[in-house]
mmCIF file of C-alpha atoms in Angstrom:
data_model
loop_
_atom_site.group_PDB
_atom_site.id
_atom_site.type_symbol
_atom_site.label_atom_id
_atom_site.label_comp_id
_atom_site.label_asym_id
_atom_site.label_seq_id
_atom_site.Cartn_x
_atom_site.Cartn_y
_atom_site.Cartn_z
ATOM 1 C CA UNK A 1220 -105.153 63.915 -138.942
ATOM 2 C CA UNK A 1221 -104.981 66.060 -135.833
ATOM 3 C CA UNK A 1222 -102.002 66.251 -133.539
ATOM 4 C CA UNK A 1223 -102.556 66.500 -129.800
ATOM 5 C CA UNK A 1224 -101.326 69.730 -128.290
ATOM 6 C CA UNK A 1225 -100.732 71.381 -124.934
ATOM 7 C CA UNK A 1226 -101.935 74.723 -123.652
ATOM 8 C CA UNK A 1227 -101.921 76.509 -120.352
ATOM 9 C CA UNK A 1228 -105.185 75.884 -118.482
ATOM 10 C CA UNK A 1229 -107.684 78.567 -119.464
ATOM 11 C CA UNK A 1230 -105.827 79.470 -122.674
ATOM 12 C CA UNK A 1231 -107.286 78.828 -126.107
ATOM 13 C CA UNK A 1232 -105.750 77.325 -129.224
ATOM 14 C CA UNK A 1233 -107.055 77.473 -132.768
ATOM 15 C CA UNK A 1234 -108.031 74.110 -134.267
ATOM 16 C CA UNK A 1235 -108.347 73.968 -138.050
ATOM 17 C CA UNK A 1236 -109.882 71.200 -140.162
ATOM 18 C CA UNK A 1237 -108.264 70.756 -143.557
ATOM 19 C CA UNK A 1238 -110.547 69.023 -146.052
ATOM 20 C CA UNK A 1239 -110.117 68.812 -149.824
ATOM 21 C CA UNK A 1240 -112.826 69.848 -152.262
ATOM 22 C CA UNK A 1241 -115.530 72.449 -152.291
ATOM 23 C CA UNK A 1242 -118.833 72.505 -150.496
ATOM 24 C CA UNK A 1243 -117.660 70.807 -147.314
ATOM 25 C CA UNK A 1244 -119.603 71.375 -144.112
ATOM 26 C CA UNK A 1245 -118.108 71.327 -140.640
ATOM 27 C CA UNK A 1246 -119.519 70.636 -137.207
ATOM 28 C CA UNK A 1247 -117.236 70.953 -134.192
ATOM 29 C CA UNK A 1248 -117.940 69.638 -130.705
ATOM 30 C CA UNK A 1249 -117.902 73.309 -129.667
ATOM 31 C CA UNK A 1250 -120.871 73.979 -131.981
ATOM 32 C CA UNK A 1251 -118.809 75.929 -134.530
ATOM 33 C CA UNK A 1252 -119.693 75.316 -138.214
ATOM 34 C CA UNK A 1253 -116.603 76.803 -139.884
ATOM 35 C CA UNK A 1254 -113.373 74.997 -140.758
ATOM 36 C CA UNK A 1255 -111.829 76.238 -137.486
ATOM 37 C CA UNK A 1256 -112.765 76.638 -133.823
ATOM 38 C CA UNK A 1257 -111.170 77.969 -130.676
ATOM 39 C CA UNK A 1258 -110.478 75.234 -128.119
ATOM 40 C CA UNK A 1259 -109.890 76.034 -124.446
ATOM 41 C CA UNK A 1260 -107.714 73.921 -122.161
ATOM 42 C CA UNK A 1261 -110.063 73.272 -119.234
ATOM 43 C CA UNK A 1262 -108.293 70.542 -117.277
ATOM 44 C CA UNK A 1263 -105.773 67.762 -117.615
ATOM 45 C CA UNK A 1264 -107.187 66.737 -121.017
ATOM 46 C CA UNK A 1265 -110.060 68.067 -123.107
ATOM 47 C CA UNK A 1266 -111.257 66.246 -126.231
ATOM 48 C CA UNK A 1267 -112.475 68.195 -129.277
ATOM 49 C CA UNK A 1268 -113.894 66.702 -132.453
ATOM 50 C CA UNK A 1269 -114.932 67.879 -135.910
ATOM 51 C CA UNK A 1270 -117.165 66.102 -138.389
ATOM 52 C CA UNK A 1271 -116.615 67.056 -142.033
ATOM 53 C CA UNK A 1272 -119.240 66.222 -144.681
ATOM 54 C CA UNK A 1273 -118.430 66.545 -148.362
ATOM 55 C CA UNK A 1274 -120.842 67.203 -151.302
ATOM 56 C CA UNK A 1275 -121.370 63.479 -151.841
ATOM 57 C CA UNK A 1276 -122.620 63.082 -148.253
ATOM 58 C CA UNK A 1277 -119.567 61.191 -146.937
ATOM 59 C CA UNK A 1278 -118.566 62.125 -143.397
ATOM 60 C CA UNK A 1279 -115.305 61.899 -141.516
ATOM 61 C CA UNK A 1280 -114.797 62.649 -137.822
ATOM 62 C CA UNK A 1281 -111.478 63.551 -136.288
ATOM 63 C CA UNK A 1282 -110.610 64.259 -132.656
ATOM 64 C CA UNK A 1283 -107.878 66.200 -130.974
ATOM 65 C CA UNK A 1284 -106.873 66.241 -127.331
ATOM 66 C CA UNK A 1285 -105.859 69.502 -125.694
ATOM 67 C CA UNK A 1286 -103.741 68.820 -122.612
ATOM 68 C CA UNK A 1287 -104.072 71.530 -119.993
ATOM 69 C CA UNK A 1288 -100.891 72.549 -118.200
ATOM 70 C CA UNK A 1289 -101.326 74.189 -114.789
ATOM 71 C CA UNK A 1290 -99.946 77.733 -114.608
ATOM 72 C CA UNK A 1291 -97.070 78.192 -112.139
ATOM 73 C CA UNK A 1292 -97.473 80.119 -108.896
ATOM 74 C CA UNK A 1293 -94.332 81.650 -107.394
ATOM 75 C CA UNK A 1294 -93.997 81.595 -103.603
ATOM 76 C CA UNK A 1295 -91.018 81.221 -101.273
ATOM 77 C CA UNK A 1296 -89.746 80.643 -97.774
ATOM 78 C CA UNK A 1297 -86.491 82.180 -96.623
ATOM 79 C CA UNK A 1298 -84.500 81.461 -93.486
ATOM 80 C CA UNK A 1299 -81.428 83.329 -92.288
ATOM 81 C CA UNK A 1300 -78.932 80.560 -91.574
ATOM 82 C CA UNK A 1301 -76.363 82.927 -90.053
ATOM 83 C CA UNK A 1302 -75.167 86.430 -90.755
ATOM 84 C CA UNK A 1303 -75.336 86.971 -94.508
ATOM 85 C CA UNK A 1304 -76.228 83.359 -95.374
ATOM 86 C CA UNK A 1305 -79.857 82.743 -96.326
ATOM 87 C CA UNK A 1306 -81.656 79.537 -97.307
ATOM 88 C CA UNK A 1307 -84.302 80.046 -100.001
ATOM 89 C CA UNK A 1308 -86.978 77.426 -100.727
ATOM 90 C CA UNK A 1309 -89.458 77.494 -103.588
ATOM 91 C CA UNK A 1310 -92.867 77.138 -101.911
ATOM 92 C CA UNK A 1311 -95.070 77.693 -104.944
ATOM 93 C CA UNK A 1312 -96.874 75.250 -107.197
ATOM 94 C CA UNK A 1313 -96.710 73.789 -110.681
ATOM 95 C CA UNK A 1314 -93.234 74.994 -111.647
ATOM 96 C CA UNK A 1315 -91.130 72.916 -114.003
ATOM 97 C CA UNK A 1316 -88.154 75.115 -113.120
ATOM 98 C CA UNK A 1317 -87.329 78.224 -111.111
ATOM 99 C CA UNK A 1318 -84.904 81.121 -111.330
ATOM 100 C CA UNK A 1319 -83.596 83.165 -108.380
ATOM 101 C CA UNK A 1320 -81.796 86.499 -108.865
ATOM 102 C CA UNK A 1321 -80.160 87.905 -105.712
ATOM 103 C CA UNK A 1322 -79.696 91.455 -107.133
ATOM 104 C CA UNK A 1323 -75.948 91.415 -106.525
ATOM 105 C CA UNK A 1324 -74.966 89.738 -109.790
ATOM 106 C CA UNK A 1325 -75.583 86.155 -108.641
ATOM 107 C CA UNK A 1326 -78.363 83.705 -109.459
ATOM 108 C CA UNK A 1327 -79.548 80.139 -108.957
ATOM 109 C CA UNK A 1328 -81.736 77.680 -110.848
ATOM 110 C CA UNK A 1329 -82.305 75.318 -107.889
ATOM 111 C CA UNK A 1330 -85.703 75.006 -106.188
ATOM 112 C CA UNK A 1331 -83.892 75.110 -102.823
ATOM 113 C CA UNK A 1332 -80.663 77.038 -102.540
ATOM 114 C CA UNK A 1333 -78.478 78.575 -99.861
ATOM 115 C CA UNK A 1334 -76.775 81.832 -100.707
ATOM 116 C CA UNK A 1335 -74.257 84.045 -98.869
ATOM 117 C CA UNK A 1336 -74.468 87.744 -99.685
ATOM 118 C CA UNK A 1337 -71.110 89.525 -99.933
ATOM 119 C CA UNK A 1338 -72.152 92.612 -97.954
ATOM 120 C CA UNK A 1339 -74.580 93.763 -95.284
ATOM 121 C CA UNK A 1340 -77.781 95.390 -96.503
ATOM 122 C CA UNK A 1341 -81.228 94.888 -97.947
ATOM 123 C CA UNK A 1342 -81.374 93.031 -101.246
ATOM 124 C CA UNK A 1343 -84.319 92.727 -103.630
ATOM 125 C CA UNK A 1344 -84.602 89.049 -104.601
ATOM 126 C CA UNK A 1345 -86.480 87.986 -107.715
ATOM 127 C CA UNK A 1346 -88.097 84.543 -108.058
ATOM 128 C CA UNK A 1347 -89.481 83.350 -111.405
ATOM 129 C CA UNK A 1348 -91.541 80.142 -111.624
ATOM 130 C CA UNK A 1349 -91.786 78.580 -115.109
ATOM 131 C CA UNK A 1350 -94.119 75.908 -116.473
ATOM 132 C CA UNK A 1351 -94.192 76.101 -120.292
ATOM 133 C CA UNK A 1352 -96.309 76.781 -122.245
ATOM 134 C CA UNK A 1353 -97.810 78.936 -119.484
ATOM 135 C CA UNK A 1354 -96.691 82.468 -118.727
ATOM 136 C CA UNK A 1355 -94.069 82.663 -115.979
ATOM 137 C CA UNK A 1356 -95.009 83.972 -112.523
ATOM 138 C CA UNK A 1357 -92.551 86.483 -111.031
ATOM 139 C CA UNK A 1358 -92.374 87.868 -107.505
ATOM 140 C CA UNK A 1359 -89.937 90.264 -105.794
ATOM 141 C CA UNK A 1360 -89.155 90.446 -102.083
ATOM 142 C CA UNK A 1361 -86.578 92.073 -99.801
ATOM 143 C CA UNK A 1362 -84.030 90.226 -97.696
ATOM 144 C CA UNK A 1363 -81.991 92.082 -95.069
ATOM 145 C CA UNK A 1364 -78.707 90.529 -93.959
ATOM 146 C CA UNK A 1365 -76.028 91.601 -91.499
ATOM 147 C CA UNK A 1366 -72.812 89.857 -90.571
ATOM 148 C CA UNK A 1367 -72.760 88.974 -86.870
ATOM 149 C CA UNK A 1368 -69.992 87.743 -84.623
ATOM 150 C CA UNK A 1369 -70.291 84.466 -82.750
ATOM 151 C CA UNK A 1370 -70.460 86.130 -79.318
ATOM 152 C CA UNK A 1371 -72.041 89.482 -78.714
ATOM 153 C CA UNK A 1372 -69.970 92.003 -76.765
ATOM 154 C CA UNK A 1373 -72.800 92.701 -74.306
ATOM 155 C CA UNK A 1374 -72.667 89.044 -73.175
ATOM 156 C CA UNK A 1375 -68.930 89.259 -72.482
ATOM 157 C CA UNK A 1376 -69.414 92.485 -70.507
ATOM 158 C CA UNK A 1377 -71.706 90.566 -68.115
ATOM 159 C CA UNK A 1378 -69.207 87.773 -67.444
ATOM 160 C CA UNK A 1379 -67.752 87.738 -63.898
ATOM 161 C CA UNK A 1380 -65.075 85.504 -62.354
ATOM 162 C CA UNK A 1381 -64.984 84.874 -58.607
ATOM 163 C CA UNK A 1382 -62.788 84.661 -56.699
ATOM 164 C CA UNK A 1383 -60.049 86.334 -58.661
ATOM 165 C CA UNK A 1384 -57.314 85.110 -58.309
ATOM 166 C CA UNK A 1385 -58.399 81.551 -57.636
ATOM 167 C CA UNK A 1386 -56.628 78.478 -56.283
ATOM 168 C CA UNK A 1387 -58.967 75.436 -56.340
ATOM 169 C CA UNK A 1388 -62.293 76.595 -57.772
ATOM 170 C CA UNK A 1389 -63.688 79.459 -59.818
ATOM 171 C CA UNK A 1390 -67.238 80.575 -60.375
ATOM 172 C CA UNK A 1391 -68.164 82.035 -63.762
ATOM 173 C CA UNK A 1392 -71.295 84.131 -63.503
ATOM 174 C CA UNK A 1393 -73.239 85.354 -66.605
ATOM 175 C CA UNK A 1394 -75.587 88.197 -65.661
ATOM 176 C CA UNK A 1395 -78.730 88.456 -67.823
ATOM 177 C CA UNK A 1396 -78.142 85.216 -69.726
ATOM 178 C CA UNK A 1397 -80.452 82.247 -69.097
ATOM 179 C CA UNK A 1398 -81.607 83.694 -65.776
ATOM 180 C CA UNK A 1399 -78.109 84.410 -64.427
ATOM 181 C CA UNK A 1400 -76.310 81.118 -65.094
ATOM 182 C CA UNK A 1401 -73.401 80.121 -62.859
ATOM 183 C CA UNK A 1402 -70.714 77.634 -63.798
ATOM 184 C CA UNK A 1403 -68.426 76.187 -61.083
ATOM 185 C CA UNK A 1404 -64.954 75.112 -62.228
ATOM 186 C CA UNK A 1405 -62.812 72.894 -60.015
ATOM 187 C CA UNK A 1406 -59.199 72.012 -60.356
ATOM 188 C CA UNK A 1407 -58.167 68.537 -59.281
ATOM 189 C CA UNK A 1408 -54.528 68.680 -58.125
ATOM 190 C CA UNK A 1409 -54.059 64.981 -57.816
#
C-alpha cells in the first residue's frame, strides 16, 4: 500500500515497491523495471503506478499520488510611514509563512508589518519566504531611515507677519510654499 506524499514542484522522490517472494517483476508508469523509481512532482498532483507480477503470474497494481507544492518566491514592498517608521509588505508568492529580520536585533513573522527603527541609518533587512517542503527563498535589501521633525526649519524661516504689530487683521505669508500662500486673520471685537 502506497502513501501519498508531497514534494516541491520539480523535486523528485524515491518510490519503492515492496513485494514478498523471489522472481517478481516490476513495471512503473515511468517505464522503470526495478523495485523503485524516481517520481517528479510536476504540478498540483501527479499519479504514479507500479504493476508487480510474481512467479505464478499474478499481478497487483498500486498507485501513489505525488502532490506538488509551489516553491516560495520572496518579494517585498516597503513604505516609509514617517521618520524611522517603515511599513513592510510581503509581495511574493506561495509562502506559507514569512520571516523579517531588521538587522538591529528585532524580527517579525507577519506578512505585513510596521516597524520603527531605534536610530537613523541604513539597515539591511532580510526576508525569508517559506513553503515546506520546498527550500526557502531569502532576499536582502537596504532601508534608510532618518528621524524628521514635523515642520522643517526652512519653512519657518519663510514665514512673514504683516503688519506687525496688528490691531484688527494680520496677513501670514509663506514664501516658497504652495506658490506663496497667504492667510488673512481677522479679529472680531464684538
